[in-house]
Amino acid sequence: MTLTSIIHPVKAALSVLVAIFAAGTGALAQDTQDAVRETPSDPLAAGRLVAAIGGCANCHTAKEGAPLAGGDPIHSPFGTFYPPNITPDPATGIGGWSDEEFITAMREGISPGGDPYYPAFPYTSYTHMNDEDLLELKVWLDSVEPVEQASPAHVLRMPVWPHLEAPFDVRFALWGWRWLFFEPARFEPDPAKSKEWNRGAYLVEGPGHCAQCHTPRNIFGALDHDRAYSGSATGPDGEKIPDITQGPDGIGDWSQQDLTFFFKIGMMPDGDFVGSEMAKVVNEGTAKLSDADRAAIAAYLMDLPVD
Amino acid sequence: MRAYRLFAAAIVGVGVATMSTGVPAQDAPTGIVGLRQATMKTLGAHMGALKAILTDQTEMVDQVPMHARAIGDVAGHIPVLFPEGSTDPESDALPAIWEDKADFDSHAEKLSELVAALAETAEGGDVQASLAAFGQMGKEGCGGCHETYRKKDS
């Protein structure tokens, strides 16, 4: 991607319009299986684990709602997004999707009807997931109780006319955004690194979608990979997402054991417990992984480049 | 999903300025706020010792109840460390504490209960079960109160 492509006026305008959040082409490409797998042999149990680290329920299950039958709205300056029903209900969920359709949605962000998804759905990370994990994930999703519940339409807002809020669809404009910021990718292990590191890289870059929160974004809402994992600017109420690199504001003073334990129960080295969104990531996600997987995530984080 | 909303907000914010809470270095608070922060830190220290026992020095599991009792002792005093109006620019205590002080106090009580359960489990000598009780105590006892009554960014 070049600067000229960014400033191409039409494309840039379209992109701004739809720069919801989430994006970015990862540095990793191509698939691999053997080096990076450590999941139970029962596909259903394995799929449940993939869903856990993928955090699907964090978005697709509403606070008081049935599992995966549609999540609480995500409010953003670009509008309000309703994570849809992904139970196997054929009418209102994703029942009847073929494996291929599911993989295309997860890895390319394209619906069975051929429309692009808003990057509020973190497919820009899931694109790094391998076939086995996705197929097992689907086996588990297919086993979830089907719930008939239509998903509300997203309410998009044009930042240029913030007072105008309407359920209009600008999916067509996503093609421009994708063209600038997204390219389907696959995880490719680095043969120079250990098996543990590669497993950690896969979990963090792919299903764990850690970058979606911990990597800052450019003005188009795409991840700024030059500053990967260095934390995100403060939100309106002064909350910020911490830097998890080894840089001065990061977690250089955490040992691998500190990190592994953190991903198990959420305790930080000073004895304090993690809160907010990260508590969900730990309790519903990393806490369910094996000790080896947690150690792998730690090993990868401790080796993140510092800019 | 708040964090996702936040980046969305940040996206717009980034265009204006990359906001950072660069609070200038200040002297640590004194008075009651200084005391309660120092007291909270002692809780953190006991948590560190418990972690070291339960993940590394497991043969010392009989020392778990000692740290658990200490935490329980402090927990009983948390309510009086937060008198009405004890704010300070450097304090992370949220005003919500004094909107429903009874609920805040009940979190301290909950911590006392969880920590008693940990001590009891550890007396049985089961390290794995103690670790689980420890995790629950941290998440629900400490984390449960921080989630509602402490500023997120410190």
Tab-separated table of C-alpha atoms in Angstrom:
chain	number	residue	atom	x	y	z
A	1	MET	CA	0.000	0.000	0.000
A	2	THR	CA	1.434	3.346	-0.950
A	3	LEU	CA	0.717	6.820	0.178
A	4	THR	CA	-0.690	7.711	-3.218
A	5	SER	CA	-3.195	4.948	-2.920
A	6	ILE	CA	-4.264	6.283	0.446
A	7	ILE	CA	-4.758	9.772	-0.776
A	8	HIS	CA	-6.593	8.827	-3.914
A	9	PRO	CA	-9.538	11.094	-3.146
A	10	VAL	CA	-12.426	8.844	-4.028
A	11	LYS	CA	-11.010	5.787	-2.367
A	12	ALA	CA	-9.931	7.753	0.634
A	13	ALA	CA	-13.372	9.230	1.024
A	14	LEU	CA	-14.981	5.845	0.804
A	15	SER	CA	-12.525	4.466	3.248
A	16	VAL	CA	-13.026	7.147	5.804
A	17	LEU	CA	-16.695	6.536	5.514
A	18	VAL	CA	-16.366	2.958	6.408
A	19	ALA	CA	-13.293	2.951	8.581
A	20	ILE	CA	-15.263	1.325	11.316
A	21	PHE	CA	-12.485	-0.300	13.192
A	22	ALA	CA	-10.347	-3.300	12.721
A	23	ALA	CA	-8.287	-4.126	9.717
A	24	GLY	CA	-4.868	-4.553	8.439
A	25	THR	CA	-2.985	-7.087	6.504
A	26	GLY	CA	-0.895	-9.107	8.845
A	27	ALA	CA	2.693	-9.706	8.087
A	28	LEU	CA	2.065	-13.400	8.096
A	29	ALA	CA	0.895	-15.386	5.150
A	30	GLN	CA	0.258	-18.940	4.001
A	31	ASP	CA	-1.138	-21.836	5.853
A	32	THR	CA	0.509	-24.369	8.033
A	33	GLN	CA	-0.834	-26.994	10.305
A	34	ASP	CA	1.495	-29.307	12.116
A	35	ALA	CA	3.813	-26.761	13.690
A	36	VAL	CA	1.019	-24.862	15.281
A	37	ARG	CA	-1.522	-27.274	16.614
A	38	GLU	CA	-2.133	-28.259	20.153
A	39	THR	CA	-5.811	-28.964	20.527
A	40	PRO	CA	-7.868	-31.906	21.729
A	41	SER	CA	-8.493	-34.650	19.180
A	42	ASP	CA	-12.269	-34.544	19.649
A	43	PRO	CA	-13.396	-31.978	17.040
A	44	LEU	CA	-16.274	-30.753	19.158
A	45	ALA	CA	-14.072	-30.059	22.178
A	46	ALA	CA	-11.417	-28.593	19.916
A	47	GLY	CA	-13.971	-26.342	18.254
A	48	ARG	CA	-15.246	-25.111	21.598
A	49	LEU	CA	-11.695	-24.154	22.483
A	50	VAL	CA	-11.236	-22.274	19.218
A	51	ALA	CA	-14.455	-20.363	19.906
A	52	ALA	CA	-13.182	-19.552	23.397
A	53	ILE	CA	-9.874	-18.078	22.289
A	54	GLY	CA	-11.678	-16.455	19.340
A	55	GLY	CA	-13.924	-14.631	21.790
A	56	CYS	CA	-17.010	-15.204	19.606
A	57	ALA	CA	-19.390	-15.083	22.565
A	58	ASN	CA	-17.895	-11.801	23.798
A	59	CYS	CA	-19.513	-10.156	20.799
A	60	HIS	CA	-22.225	-12.513	19.576
A	61	THR	CA	-23.896	-13.273	22.916
A	62	ALA	CA	-25.922	-10.499	24.532
A	63	LYS	CA	-25.710	-9.971	28.273
A	64	GLU	CA	-29.076	-11.545	28.936
A	65	GLY	CA	-29.330	-13.398	25.662
A	66	ALA	CA	-29.110	-16.953	24.396
A	67	PRO	CA	-25.606	-18.094	23.456
A	68	LEU	CA	-24.489	-16.688	20.087
A	69	ALA	CA	-28.012	-15.589	19.147
A	70	GLY	CA	-26.871	-12.003	18.590
A	71	GLY	CA	-24.799	-9.651	20.708
A	72	ASP	CA	-25.159	-6.322	22.406
A	73	PRO	CA	-24.720	-3.376	20.055
A	74	ILE	CA	-21.230	-2.036	19.438
A	75	HIS	CA	-21.457	1.756	19.354
A	76	SER	CA	-18.969	3.674	17.298
A	77	PRO	CA	-18.690	7.079	15.671
A	78	PHE	CA	-19.592	5.315	12.447
A	79	GLY	CA	-22.769	3.917	13.813
A	80	THR	CA	-24.070	1.040	15.816
A	81	PHE	CA	-23.302	-2.524	14.882
A	82	TYR	CA	-25.272	-5.538	15.954
A	83	PRO	CA	-23.190	-8.721	15.982
A	84	PRO	CA	-25.633	-11.090	14.286
A	85	ASN	CA	-27.148	-14.404	15.310
A	86	ILE	CA	-24.596	-17.127	14.505
A	87	THR	CA	-26.511	-20.073	15.938
A	88	PRO	CA	-27.377	-22.821	13.401
A	89	ASP	CA	-30.913	-21.516	12.909
A	90	PRO	CA	-31.436	-21.722	9.121
A	91	ALA	CA	-33.662	-18.653	8.845
A	92	THR	CA	-32.017	-16.120	11.142
A	93	GLY	CA	-28.645	-17.689	11.951
A	94	ILE	CA	-25.953	-19.384	9.895
A	95	GLY	CA	-27.562	-22.836	9.726
A	96	GLY	CA	-27.082	-24.478	6.372
A	97	TRP	CA	-23.872	-22.647	5.536
A	98	SER	CA	-21.358	-24.870	3.826
A	99	ASP	CA	-17.879	-25.246	5.287
A	100	GLU	CA	-16.597	-23.210	2.391
A	101	GLU	CA	-19.009	-20.348	2.989
A	102	PHE	CA	-18.053	-20.279	6.637
A	103	ILE	CA	-14.329	-20.274	5.898
A	104	THR	CA	-14.766	-17.503	3.330
A	105	ALA	CA	-16.644	-15.399	5.861
A	106	MET	CA	-14.051	-15.927	8.570
A	107	ARG	CA	-10.947	-15.645	6.488
A	108	GLU	CA	-11.944	-13.238	3.757
A	109	GLY	CA	-14.746	-11.284	5.342
A	110	ILE	CA	-17.131	-12.054	2.489
A	111	SER	CA	-20.668	-13.287	3.061
A	112	PRO	CA	-22.235	-16.237	1.217
A	113	GLY	CA	-24.078	-13.626	-0.859
A	114	GLY	CA	-20.753	-12.096	-1.895
A	115	ASP	CA	-20.974	-8.926	0.197
A	116	PRO	CA	-18.063	-7.683	2.273
A	117	TYR	CA	-18.425	-7.538	6.044
A	118	TYR	CA	-17.709	-4.510	8.150
A	119	PRO	CA	-14.389	-4.903	9.911
A	120	ALA	CA	-16.219	-4.610	13.236
A	121	PHE	CA	-16.172	-8.368	12.695
A	122	PRO	CA	-12.465	-9.052	13.303
A	123	TYR	CA	-11.919	-11.169	10.222
A	124	THR	CA	-8.743	-9.184	9.607
A	125	SER	CA	-7.255	-11.334	12.406
A	126	TYR	CA	-9.222	-14.501	11.778
A	127	THR	CA	-7.789	-14.509	8.272
A	128	HIS	CA	-4.683	-16.070	9.842
A	129	MET	CA	-6.593	-19.070	11.162
A	130	ASN	CA	-5.924	-22.474	9.639
A	131	ASP	CA	-8.472	-24.791	8.037
A	132	GLU	CA	-8.531	-27.337	10.869
A	133	ASP	CA	-9.340	-24.756	13.490
A	134	LEU	CA	-12.056	-23.230	11.336
A	135	LEU	CA	-13.608	-26.572	10.499
A	136	GLU	CA	-13.596	-27.621	14.148
A	137	LEU	CA	-15.038	-24.261	15.068
A	138	LYS	CA	-17.862	-24.904	12.639
A	139	VAL	CA	-18.491	-28.380	14.055
A	140	TRP	CA	-18.936	-26.767	17.452
A	141	LEU	CA	-21.055	-23.868	16.136
A	142	ASP	CA	-23.321	-26.403	14.418
A	143	SER	CA	-23.832	-28.083	17.808
A	144	VAL	CA	-25.040	-24.909	19.520
A	145	GLU	CA	-28.754	-24.612	20.267
A	146	PRO	CA	-30.385	-22.974	17.223
A	147	VAL	CA	-32.257	-19.813	18.146
A	148	GLU	CA	-34.684	-18.069	15.854
A	149	GLN	CA	-33.941	-14.418	16.364
A	150	ALA	CA	-33.516	-11.934	13.560
A	151	SER	CA	-30.483	-9.677	13.822
A	152	PRO	CA	-31.242	-5.957	13.854
A	153	ALA	CA	-29.872	-3.928	10.970
A	154	HIS	CA	-26.747	-1.935	11.718
A	155	VAL	CA	-27.396	1.760	12.121
A	156	LEU	CA	-24.703	3.555	10.216
A	157	ARG	CA	-23.807	7.143	10.650
A	158	MET	CA	-21.908	9.364	8.294
A	159	PRO	CA	-19.195	11.135	10.227
A	160	VAL	CA	-19.702	14.083	7.876
A	161	TRP	CA	-23.300	14.479	8.963
A	162	PRO	CA	-23.204	13.138	12.482
A	163	HIS	CA	-26.773	14.128	13.207
A	164	LEU	CA	-27.999	11.951	10.389
A	165	GLU	CA	-28.392	8.451	11.664
A	166	ALA	CA	-30.165	5.912	9.556
A	167	PRO	CA	-30.151	2.238	8.741
A	168	PHE	CA	-28.522	2.669	5.370
A	169	ASP	CA	-26.001	0.333	3.925
A	170	VAL	CA	-22.623	1.339	2.654
A	171	ARG	CA	-21.284	-2.148	2.166
A	172	PHE	CA	-20.304	-1.281	-1.386
A	173	ALA	CA	-17.847	1.229	0.026
A	174	LEU	CA	-16.134	-1.512	1.984
A	175	TRP	CA	-14.547	-2.714	-1.217
A	176	GLY	CA	-12.466	0.450	-1.232
A	177	TRP	CA	-11.477	0.024	2.364
A	178	ARG	CA	-10.561	-3.593	1.806
A	179	TRP	CA	-8.574	-2.708	-1.252
A	180	LEU	CA	-6.475	-0.391	0.854
A	181	PHE	CA	-6.163	-2.307	4.068
A	182	PHE	CA	-7.018	-5.937	3.747
A	183	GLU	CA	-5.625	-8.896	1.990
A	184	PRO	CA	-6.638	-12.394	3.011
A	185	ALA	CA	-3.621	-14.027	4.576
A	186	ARG	CA	-2.642	-17.214	6.299
A	187	PHE	CA	-0.355	-17.839	9.150
A	188	GLU	CA	3.104	-18.868	8.092
A	189	PRO	CA	5.445	-20.221	10.736
A	190	ASP	CA	8.897	-18.741	10.977
A	191	PRO	CA	11.316	-21.650	10.681
A	192	ALA	CA	13.981	-19.637	12.489
A	193	LYS	CA	11.825	-19.558	15.616
A	194	SER	CA	10.890	-22.274	18.058
A	195	LYS	CA	7.750	-24.349	17.828
A	196	GLU	CA	6.515	-22.628	20.979
A	197	TRP	CA	7.017	-19.167	19.469
A	198	ASN	CA	5.160	-20.165	16.316
A	199	ARG	CA	2.260	-21.571	18.265
A	200	GLY	CA	2.099	-18.345	20.262
A	201	ALA	CA	2.284	-16.241	17.104
A	202	TYR	CA	-0.586	-18.187	15.599
A	203	LEU	CA	-2.792	-17.815	18.672
A	204	VAL	CA	-2.069	-14.107	19.106
A	205	GLU	CA	-2.282	-13.050	15.439
A	206	GLY	CA	-5.118	-15.376	14.468
A	207	PRO	CA	-7.910	-16.566	16.725
A	208	GLY	CA	-6.818	-14.474	19.738
A	209	HIS	CA	-7.169	-11.260	17.666
A	210	CYS	CA	-5.116	-9.446	20.303
A	211	ALA	CA	-4.081	-6.755	17.828
A	212	GLN	CA	-7.688	-5.636	17.439
A	213	CYS	CA	-7.419	-4.039	20.853
A	214	HIS	CA	-3.705	-3.666	21.534
A	215	THR	CA	-2.496	-2.221	18.220
A	216	PRO	CA	-3.166	1.455	17.520
A	217	ARG	CA	-5.065	2.466	14.409
A	218	ASN	CA	-4.484	4.950	11.631
A	219	ILE	CA	-7.019	7.588	10.692
A	220	PHE	CA	-8.844	5.088	8.507
A	221	GLY	CA	-9.382	2.791	11.437
A	222	ALA	CA	-6.928	0.234	10.097
A	223	LEU	CA	-4.335	-1.315	12.373
A	224	ASP	CA	-0.998	0.473	12.333
A	225	HIS	CA	1.358	-2.478	12.111
A	226	ASP	CA	4.393	-0.273	12.494
A	227	ARG	CA	3.307	0.240	16.072
A	228	ALA	CA	1.929	-3.234	16.636
A	229	TYR	CA	0.834	-4.001	20.195
A	230	SER	CA	2.038	-0.677	21.540
A	231	GLY	CA	-1.357	0.070	23.009
A	232	SER	CA	-4.200	2.249	21.966
A	233	ALA	CA	-4.951	5.885	22.597
A	234	THR	CA	-7.228	6.826	25.396
A	235	GLY	CA	-10.930	6.684	24.937
A	236	PRO	CA	-13.331	9.434	25.929
A	237	ASP	CA	-13.383	8.456	29.579
A	238	GLY	CA	-9.634	8.211	29.819
A	239	GLU	CA	-9.404	4.456	29.572
A	240	LYS	CA	-6.547	3.141	27.569
A	241	ILE	CA	-5.402	-0.171	26.217
A	242	PRO	CA	-1.944	-1.014	27.488
A	243	ASP	CA	1.247	-1.464	25.528
A	244	ILE	CA	2.176	-5.156	25.603
A	245	THR	CA	5.549	-4.935	23.895
A	246	GLN	CA	8.888	-4.966	25.671
A	247	GLY	CA	9.117	-1.188	25.194
A	248	PRO	CA	9.418	1.293	28.078
A	249	ASP	CA	5.637	1.517	28.568
A	250	GLY	CA	5.143	-2.155	27.977
A	251	ILE	CA	5.516	-5.347	29.927
A	252	GLY	CA	9.275	-5.792	29.789
A	253	ASP	CA	9.383	-6.455	33.513
A	254	TRP	CA	6.957	-9.397	33.318
A	255	SER	CA	8.616	-12.820	33.216
A	256	GLN	CA	7.292	-15.588	30.995
A	257	GLN	CA	5.958	-17.194	34.148
A	258	ASP	CA	4.184	-13.954	35.140
A	259	LEU	CA	2.517	-13.852	31.740
A	260	THR	CA	1.583	-17.519	31.704
A	261	PHE	CA	-0.031	-17.147	35.101
A	262	PHE	CA	-1.757	-13.942	34.016
A	263	PHE	CA	-3.363	-15.782	31.093
A	264	LYS	CA	-4.452	-18.518	33.493
A	265	ILE	CA	-6.159	-16.506	36.208
A	266	GLY	CA	-5.780	-12.825	35.332
A	267	MET	CA	-3.362	-11.813	38.064
A	268	MET	CA	-0.724	-9.217	37.282
A	269	PRO	CA	2.747	-9.313	38.820
A	270	ASP	CA	1.804	-6.697	41.442
A	271	GLY	CA	-0.967	-8.946	42.752
A	272	ASP	CA	-3.704	-6.905	41.134
A	273	PHE	CA	-6.291	-8.576	38.927
A	274	VAL	CA	-7.026	-7.534	35.398
A	275	GLY	CA	-10.341	-5.899	34.668
A	276	SER	CA	-12.547	-4.657	31.859
A	277	GLU	CA	-12.485	-6.344	28.466
A	278	MET	CA	-9.261	-8.163	29.223
A	279	ALA	CA	-10.897	-10.002	32.105
A	280	LYS	CA	-13.240	-11.576	29.531
A	281	VAL	CA	-10.364	-12.391	27.210
A	282	VAL	CA	-8.664	-14.221	30.078
A	283	ASN	CA	-11.640	-15.829	31.820
A	284	GLU	CA	-13.491	-16.928	28.690
A	285	GLY	CA	-10.446	-17.437	26.505
A	286	THR	CA	-6.869	-17.960	27.612
A	287	ALA	CA	-7.907	-19.554	30.935
A	288	LYS	CA	-9.352	-22.440	28.920
A	289	LEU	CA	-6.185	-23.134	26.949
A	290	SER	CA	-3.463	-25.570	27.986
A	291	ASP	CA	-0.498	-24.394	30.053
A	292	ALA	CA	1.656	-25.012	26.984
A	293	ASP	CA	-0.512	-22.682	24.887
A	294	ARG	CA	-0.391	-19.974	27.536
A	295	ALA	CA	3.374	-20.284	27.726
A	296	ALA	CA	3.482	-20.048	23.924
A	297	ILE	CA	1.492	-16.813	23.910
A	298	ALA	CA	3.875	-15.454	26.537
A	299	ALA	CA	6.936	-16.489	24.528
A	300	TYR	CA	5.627	-14.720	21.431
A	301	LEU	CA	4.700	-11.535	23.296
A	302	MET	CA	8.118	-11.386	24.936
A	303	ASP	CA	9.696	-11.454	21.509
A	304	LEU	CA	7.569	-8.739	19.911
A	305	PRO	CA	9.712	-6.149	18.172
A	306	VAL	CA	9.996	-2.799	19.910
A	307	ASP	CA	9.966	0.160	17.569
B	1	MET	CA	-17.626	-4.560	24.273
B	2	ARG	CA	-16.616	-1.220	25.656
B	3	ALA	CA	-13.064	-1.515	24.448
B	4	TYR	CA	-14.160	-2.051	20.874
B	5	ARG	CA	-16.246	1.050	21.160
B	6	LEU	CA	-13.238	2.823	22.505
B	7	PHE	CA	-11.049	2.170	19.541
B	8	ALA	CA	-13.863	3.313	17.396
B	9	ALA	CA	-13.883	6.493	19.392
B	10	ALA	CA	-10.129	6.566	19.267
B	11	ILE	CA	-10.232	6.428	15.498
B	12	VAL	CA	-11.879	9.777	15.467
B	13	GLY	CA	-9.674	10.960	18.285
B	14	VAL	CA	-6.551	10.019	16.405
B	15	GLY	CA	-7.417	12.473	13.696
B	16	VAL	CA	-7.439	15.247	16.232
B	17	ALA	CA	-4.614	14.200	18.452
B	18	THR	CA	-3.239	11.049	19.884
B	19	MET	CA	-4.472	11.623	23.344
B	20	SER	CA	-2.435	10.251	26.140
B	21	THR	CA	-3.005	10.730	29.785
B	22	GLY	CA	0.497	12.059	30.361
B	23	VAL	CA	-0.085	12.970	33.956
B	24	PRO	CA	2.946	14.808	35.239
B	25	ALA	CA	4.803	13.082	38.015
B	26	GLN	CA	3.351	14.094	41.330
B	27	ASP	CA	4.070	13.303	44.911
B	28	ALA	CA	2.306	10.216	46.156
B	29	PRO	CA	-0.875	11.165	47.981
B	30	THR	CA	-0.780	11.484	51.734
B	31	GLY	CA	-3.605	11.348	54.246
B	32	ILE	CA	-6.320	8.751	54.022
B	33	VAL	CA	-5.859	8.260	50.278
B	34	GLY	CA	-2.164	7.571	50.799
B	35	LEU	CA	-2.985	5.119	53.554
B	36	ARG	CA	-5.549	3.167	51.597
B	37	GLN	CA	-3.318	2.950	48.549
B	38	ALA	CA	-0.493	1.685	50.744
B	39	THR	CA	-2.906	-0.773	52.343
B	40	MET	CA	-4.104	-2.024	48.971
B	41	LYS	CA	-0.466	-2.581	48.009
B	42	THR	CA	-0.031	-4.896	50.977
B	43	LEU	CA	-2.908	-6.959	49.592
B	44	GLY	CA	-1.042	-7.155	46.302
B	45	ALA	CA	2.057	-8.336	48.163
B	46	HIS	CA	0.156	-11.145	49.848
B	47	MET	CA	-1.246	-12.124	46.469
B	48	GLY	CA	2.304	-12.333	45.147
B	49	ALA	CA	3.303	-14.610	48.016
B	50	LEU	CA	0.260	-16.806	47.446
B	51	LYS	CA	1.081	-17.103	43.784
B	52	ALA	CA	4.673	-18.085	44.592
B	53	ILE	CA	3.451	-20.784	46.950
B	54	LEU	CA	0.749	-22.192	44.713
B	55	THR	CA	2.709	-22.218	41.466
B	56	ASP	CA	6.238	-22.814	42.649
B	57	GLN	CA	6.851	-23.562	46.343
B	58	THR	CA	3.915	-25.912	46.619
B	59	GLU	CA	5.341	-27.794	49.590
B	60	MET	CA	4.708	-24.564	51.539
B	61	VAL	CA	0.976	-24.820	50.999
B	62	ASP	CA	0.508	-24.755	54.785
B	63	GLN	CA	1.507	-21.076	54.662
B	64	VAL	CA	-1.469	-20.184	52.495
B	65	PRO	CA	-3.881	-19.715	55.422
B	66	MET	CA	-1.487	-17.206	57.029
B	67	HIS	CA	-1.589	-14.928	53.959
B	68	ALA	CA	-5.297	-15.551	53.543
B	69	ARG	CA	-5.954	-14.458	57.128
B	70	ALA	CA	-3.899	-11.316	56.598
B	71	ILE	CA	-5.949	-10.414	53.526
B	72	GLY	CA	-9.143	-11.166	55.405
B	73	ASP	CA	-8.026	-8.890	58.227
B	74	VAL	CA	-7.400	-6.030	55.833
B	75	ALA	CA	-10.655	-6.688	53.990
B	76	GLY	CA	-12.552	-6.012	57.199
B	77	HIS	CA	-10.990	-2.549	57.295
B	78	ILE	CA	-11.520	-1.529	53.662
B	79	PRO	CA	-14.864	0.230	54.372
B	80	VAL	CA	-13.354	2.695	56.879
B	81	LEU	CA	-10.518	3.551	54.481
B	82	PHE	CA	-13.055	5.145	52.151
B	83	PRO	CA	-14.791	7.864	54.173
B	84	GLU	CA	-17.211	10.103	52.313
B	85	GLY	CA	-15.423	12.760	50.267
B	86	SER	CA	-11.951	11.234	50.529
B	87	THR	CA	-10.963	12.112	47.018
B	88	ASP	CA	-7.620	13.216	45.668
B	89	PRO	CA	-6.554	13.928	42.102
B	90	GLU	CA	-4.211	10.956	42.353
B	91	SER	CA	-6.840	8.614	43.726
B	92	ASP	CA	-8.329	5.964	41.498
B	93	ALA	CA	-11.406	5.662	43.662
B	94	LEU	CA	-14.590	6.393	41.712
B	95	PRO	CA	-17.314	8.663	43.139
B	96	ALA	CA	-19.698	5.724	42.642
B	97	ILE	CA	-18.347	4.363	45.940
B	98	TRP	CA	-20.265	6.996	47.869
B	99	GLU	CA	-23.376	6.692	45.757
B	100	ASP	CA	-23.904	3.224	47.166
B	101	LYS	CA	-21.478	2.759	50.011
B	102	ALA	CA	-23.365	-0.285	51.256
B	103	ASP	CA	-22.759	-2.091	47.982
B	104	PHE	CA	-19.094	-1.093	48.037
B	105	ASP	CA	-18.781	-2.432	51.583
B	106	SER	CA	-20.450	-5.664	50.541
B	107	HIS	CA	-17.609	-6.247	48.092
B	108	ALA	CA	-15.162	-6.110	50.991
B	109	GLU	CA	-17.310	-8.629	52.818
B	110	LYS	CA	-17.381	-10.860	49.772
B	111	LEU	CA	-13.583	-10.746	49.739
B	112	SER	CA	-13.524	-11.854	53.390
B	113	GLU	CA	-15.720	-14.832	52.535
B	114	LEU	CA	-13.690	-15.891	49.528
B	115	VAL	CA	-10.449	-15.600	51.402
B	116	ALA	CA	-11.831	-17.722	54.241
B	117	ALA	CA	-12.794	-20.344	51.662
B	118	LEU	CA	-9.239	-20.256	50.312
B	119	ALA	CA	-7.765	-20.770	53.794
B	120	GLU	CA	-10.057	-23.691	54.400
B	121	THR	CA	-9.218	-25.327	51.085
B	122	ALA	CA	-5.496	-24.870	51.659
B	123	GLU	CA	-5.737	-26.457	55.092
B	124	GLY	CA	-6.721	-29.640	53.281
B	125	GLY	CA	-3.376	-29.439	51.447
B	126	ASP	CA	-4.799	-29.683	47.919
B	127	VAL	CA	-2.688	-27.343	45.797
B	128	GLN	CA	-4.818	-27.496	42.642
B	129	ALA	CA	-8.021	-26.808	44.549
B	130	SER	CA	-6.280	-24.007	46.432
B	131	LEU	CA	-5.133	-22.494	43.170
B	132	ALA	CA	-8.714	-22.528	41.914
B	133	ALA	CA	-9.948	-20.908	45.144
B	134	PHE	CA	-7.155	-18.351	44.847
B	135	GLY	CA	-8.166	-17.493	41.282
B	136	GLN	CA	-11.773	-17.100	42.298
B	137	MET	CA	-10.817	-14.898	45.228
B	138	GLY	CA	-8.745	-12.662	42.975
B	139	LYS	CA	-11.309	-12.401	40.207
B	140	GLU	CA	-14.409	-11.982	42.298
B	141	GLY	CA	-12.972	-10.591	45.507
B	142	CYS	CA	-10.413	-8.066	44.248
B	143	GLY	CA	-11.447	-7.793	40.593
B	144	GLY	CA	-15.150	-7.606	41.398
B	145	CYS	CA	-14.717	-4.425	43.400
B	146	HIS	CA	-12.108	-2.829	41.127
B	147	GLU	CA	-14.320	-3.381	38.095
B	148	THR	CA	-17.058	-1.180	39.535
B	149	TYR	CA	-15.324	1.197	41.882
B	150	ARG	CA	-11.859	1.886	40.575
B	151	LYS	CA	-10.793	3.972	37.594
B	152	LYS	CA	-9.734	1.810	34.699
B	153	ASP	CA	-6.598	3.617	33.757
B	154	SER	CA	-4.011	3.970	36.441
